[in-house]
């Protein structure tokens, strides 16, 4: 369970989040929608621990642990995974070495032995087939020379490798055509267990057609101003945000 | 002239012995070179090309002069000057810059020379490997002299290793290497330095290239004390191509200074440079690279890159990429960066659960990989990937792959 | 095989280009007239007596005379620097007159009355000194030879507490301010020419912007060398106090003379907390004739000290004139979060030689600097960028970006880049990139295909190339600079 209380955060001295309260139970999927600059990406970056963002007030706990006191990699070991909006290219670091380092660090945190090379490669192969990502990409540097769709699929592949219990999909649908979107969403659904919870940040209904949220929250100017069921997303798709703003004022 | 004085006295005392042990082609240049040294002394930091290294300080300790004999395993391509199959006089000390004080000192004090000679159209099958091993218990200096002559149409791969016993006393090495590549020559040459914090190296390499020749020179500094590598390239035949690469990993008080000059003297030549530094602790790095395009050298293309990472708050980097261009039909680019590891990439790796130290090592390794990738000779490239990674993990003190240890 | 004539091998567009380059080389200097006014010139030569005489003519206080004499004595111990990539001729410092006053005739009468000839001169240069005729929103200090002729809009500015006057006047009226800041950014020991200027400086402008004041108009100084065998040693001092803003412009011309004229100026700028200064120069000193005879030796030390937190300083220069340019407008970024910029276009033609660039010295935390330099070489000229970026030990998070491009027009000229980067802090990011190339044949061809002549196309392309810098100039100056660029490259633009 992820529990956010009265969260305030700023970036480059500017306050972006102005008091967020949000609880996500195991197995729940929450969609966060909102206009550009409302603070959606800030919220996800604060949860995973991007050092660029500064938390000024409030708390985040994850399964009872104080997330804000943990380093980024410790949060990852605890089971938090973010599918990045724009995954960075890391020239010179091969996908294989990168994944090996990540998987073994997680295992070490869990008190397990590092995977033997053959076992690791077997795991890579299994998960690759599961999300349908080309072997060729695995021989390249991390995200280097990947198309937009390949990058997003690579995020889902990494999620498969790391088996997180809480996932953030940060505008995973941006820059994807319909087919790529479906493949990524199906990959996510395949990987999800009954306990996996997720936060899905999106501008559009279409991703939510594939991944059904339990709750839809609307974030405006650093605050959650509306929370309803999945029908809210459809209404926003049709009517935009203006009516919500009108309700507020 | 304090530091110089002991060398002037040394020469006066030892010149006779050196001359006796040496050969006529070297002796012919000796006195004149000493004259240049005596007149100029060590270059001060006001001399533009020595701006970043205090030469006099490096030469100040009292070093014993090594007059040992070269241990050359008989080979078709490697000779001592004394056994040279060709007349060396037209080459020896002709390509080198006689006005450089270090070169002058080396010419005055070197008593033996190593010749690598590849006759016309020959392609040695195996790379030629030269190991320079510093061992002993007293502070010693060596003045190494090498001439590499590749006749028209020949090819060679040369690997030179500078190594030293750990721990070592103070060692000082000067090296002057003259490389003559005739038309249509392909040469790959690698210099790998893995010595100790008490070793100082002053290397001056001069490369002359003829028509259609292709030369790659890489200098890889993994361990050492003071490493000063000067490399001058004269592109004298059309369509000649040169690639200079450098990989410098500095920690503790290491001082690594690479200084290059590429002279485009004729049209249609190409030059590439890529030097990368990763500096930790109190290490100091310096890179100065000048591309000089002479008036008639039209259609020159040149690309120079120097990228550096300072990994600690006390590391320092000086960089100076220069272009001096007197022809108009040219494409010359240079770029230089000093910076920190890509913070976004670091964050991405942390989010995947990779511990920070490991993420940093992976990124440093990737940063250096770009230089190592350029190495043509596969077994060496693979070995260097491993060496570089071990260096970043601090596991480098022993050299497992060396035949001398066994 | 028959050897072809070299000229035959060239494409028509190359021949056009050669014709263009030749025509550039024959270009005349537009501002090369002299003004016939009665000018008081002191005898040639330099010694302590001359310095005392200059100081006395300007009725200076004792401390200033002392400052001059110390600088002079220091200068005597120094030698002319030779590290720049220019061939600076042997300068006979005794063959120059160090003070020339074209306003002397009207002195003693009414100081307000300016010789109509002088007014005409500045009119001809496009710098009207009548306030009613002035360019809107611009106040001008006009300096000819050693003396400020007139400063416009002084009264209007003083309503806001802004001081804008000649430095000679400032010495009389605001001696404390001048004494506090003079030499504080460029000490006389800084370099050979700075020492010389400190000893003999004549006139220049003084600007003081009080706290929390936005200067309502552009301030501008126009320098003109007129008299023969004189040197110009102007001195400008700008102090921008906390939370204030000023934009300052400098322009210069000189008549055509066969001998070299010496110009060794100092500009000092002090920027306090949250203040911002923009300094723009359009330098069009006489460059010498197409044979390389005559022309101004422009040996200038310009430096700004960003003392305050969040302070900003931007240098923009368009350098088209002078036989020799030796000039490095620099910034010392002491205040945390301070920001500095250097934008430069340097055009050299015929036998001109320019060695110009900047120094960015980062001392404060999170300081930022940007360097954009565009060199254009034509004729037989030599054009060098020389720059230093130094990141001090305590400059955490400092950033620099430098981009230095050179464009070569013709095969007889040279373009050189000498950047120095010294980084002493591991949290800093310094990036430098440079390219040197000739004008892009494909672009020329594309223009030709669209019916644009090669000459015109070169003009268009060069202008586009310089655009990043020109755009940084205040509007009135941008137009002027574009015109100058086209004059320097033979009317090919616009």
mmCIF file of C-alpha atoms in Angstrom, chain B residues 48 51-52 290 295 298 310-340, chain C residues 14 17 85 382 393 404 408-438:
data_model
loop_
_atom_site.group_PDB
_atom_site.id
_atom_site.type_symbol
_atom_site.label_atom_id
_atom_site.label_comp_id
_atom_site.label_asym_id
_atom_site.label_seq_id
_atom_site.Cartn_x
_atom_site.Cartn_y
_atom_site.Cartn_z
ATOM 1 C CA UNK B 48 52.995 27.319 -24.414
ATOM 2 C CA UNK B 51 52.002 25.241 -19.775
ATOM 3 C CA UNK B 52 50.479 22.499 -17.649
ATOM 4 C CA UNK B 290 46.356 21.945 -32.143
ATOM 5 C CA UNK B 295 47.954 27.399 -46.823
ATOM 6 C CA UNK B 298 42.840 22.464 -49.229
ATOM 7 C CA UNK B 310 36.045 15.129 -12.999
ATOM 8 C CA UNK B 311 34.881 12.608 -10.435
ATOM 9 C CA UNK B 312 36.124 14.286 -7.265
ATOM 10 C CA UNK B 313 36.061 17.778 -5.877
ATOM 11 C CA UNK B 314 39.824 18.111 -5.975
ATOM 12 C CA UNK B 315 40.467 16.839 -9.491
ATOM 13 C CA UNK B 316 41.382 19.480 -12.047
ATOM 14 C CA UNK B 317 41.224 19.546 -15.806
ATOM 15 C CA UNK B 318 42.771 21.921 -18.317
ATOM 16 C CA UNK B 319 41.771 21.663 -21.926
ATOM 17 C CA UNK B 320 42.766 23.605 -24.944
ATOM 18 C CA UNK B 321 41.601 22.468 -28.387
ATOM 19 C CA UNK B 322 43.128 24.773 -30.991
ATOM 20 C CA UNK B 323 42.607 25.366 -34.672
ATOM 21 C CA UNK B 324 45.049 27.341 -36.769
ATOM 22 C CA UNK B 325 43.881 27.436 -40.337
ATOM 23 C CA UNK B 326 45.408 29.102 -43.368
ATOM 24 C CA UNK B 327 43.459 27.327 -46.126
ATOM 25 C CA UNK B 328 39.827 28.027 -46.917
ATOM 26 C CA UNK B 329 38.409 24.811 -48.277
ATOM 27 C CA UNK B 330 38.434 22.930 -45.027
ATOM 28 C CA UNK B 331 36.040 21.295 -42.611
ATOM 29 C CA UNK B 332 37.440 21.425 -39.123
ATOM 30 C CA UNK B 333 35.508 20.795 -35.955
ATOM 31 C CA UNK B 334 36.628 20.565 -32.452
ATOM 32 C CA UNK B 335 34.828 20.148 -29.233
ATOM 33 C CA UNK B 336 35.804 19.939 -25.649
ATOM 34 C CA UNK B 337 33.766 19.226 -22.576
ATOM 35 C CA UNK B 338 34.432 18.974 -18.895
ATOM 36 C CA UNK B 339 31.561 17.727 -16.869
ATOM 37 C CA UNK B 340 29.923 15.388 -14.497
ATOM 38 C CA UNK C 14 33.707 29.908 -57.664
ATOM 39 C CA UNK C 17 33.075 34.179 -55.534
ATOM 40 C CA UNK C 85 48.202 36.062 -33.210
ATOM 41 C CA UNK C 382 43.934 36.764 -39.940
ATOM 42 C CA UNK C 393 37.478 25.769 -6.780
ATOM 43 C CA UNK C 404 33.160 29.440 -31.828
ATOM 44 C CA UNK C 408 36.558 31.584 -44.526
ATOM 45 C CA UNK C 409 35.990 33.646 -47.658
ATOM 46 C CA UNK C 410 38.984 33.243 -49.922
ATOM 47 C CA UNK C 411 42.135 31.173 -49.766
ATOM 48 C CA UNK C 412 44.538 33.871 -48.578
ATOM 49 C CA UNK C 413 43.095 34.408 -45.122
ATOM 50 C CA UNK C 414 43.396 32.539 -41.854
ATOM 51 C CA UNK C 415 40.980 31.578 -39.096
ATOM 52 C CA UNK C 416 42.212 30.371 -35.742
ATOM 53 C CA UNK C 417 40.691 29.227 -32.492
ATOM 54 C CA UNK C 418 42.576 29.195 -29.202
ATOM 55 C CA UNK C 419 40.277 28.300 -26.337
ATOM 56 C CA UNK C 420 41.565 27.560 -22.859
ATOM 57 C CA UNK C 421 39.495 25.779 -20.260
ATOM 58 C CA UNK C 422 40.682 25.376 -16.687
ATOM 59 C CA UNK C 423 38.274 23.475 -14.501
ATOM 60 C CA UNK C 424 38.920 23.220 -10.773
ATOM 61 C CA UNK C 425 35.516 22.051 -9.639
ATOM 62 C CA UNK C 426 33.939 18.690 -10.288
ATOM 63 C CA UNK C 427 30.344 19.872 -10.237
ATOM 64 C CA UNK C 428 30.922 22.247 -13.123
ATOM 65 C CA UNK C 429 30.000 21.620 -16.713
ATOM 66 C CA UNK C 430 32.036 23.230 -19.453
ATOM 67 C CA UNK C 431 31.329 22.686 -23.103
ATOM 68 C CA UNK C 432 33.196 24.084 -26.038
ATOM 69 C CA UNK C 433 32.617 23.480 -29.681
ATOM 70 C CA UNK C 434 34.092 25.057 -32.749
ATOM 71 C CA UNK C 435 33.902 24.644 -36.456
ATOM 72 C CA UNK C 436 35.852 26.199 -39.262
ATOM 73 C CA UNK C 437 34.710 25.928 -42.817
ATOM 74 C CA UNK C 438 34.363 27.811 -46.021
#
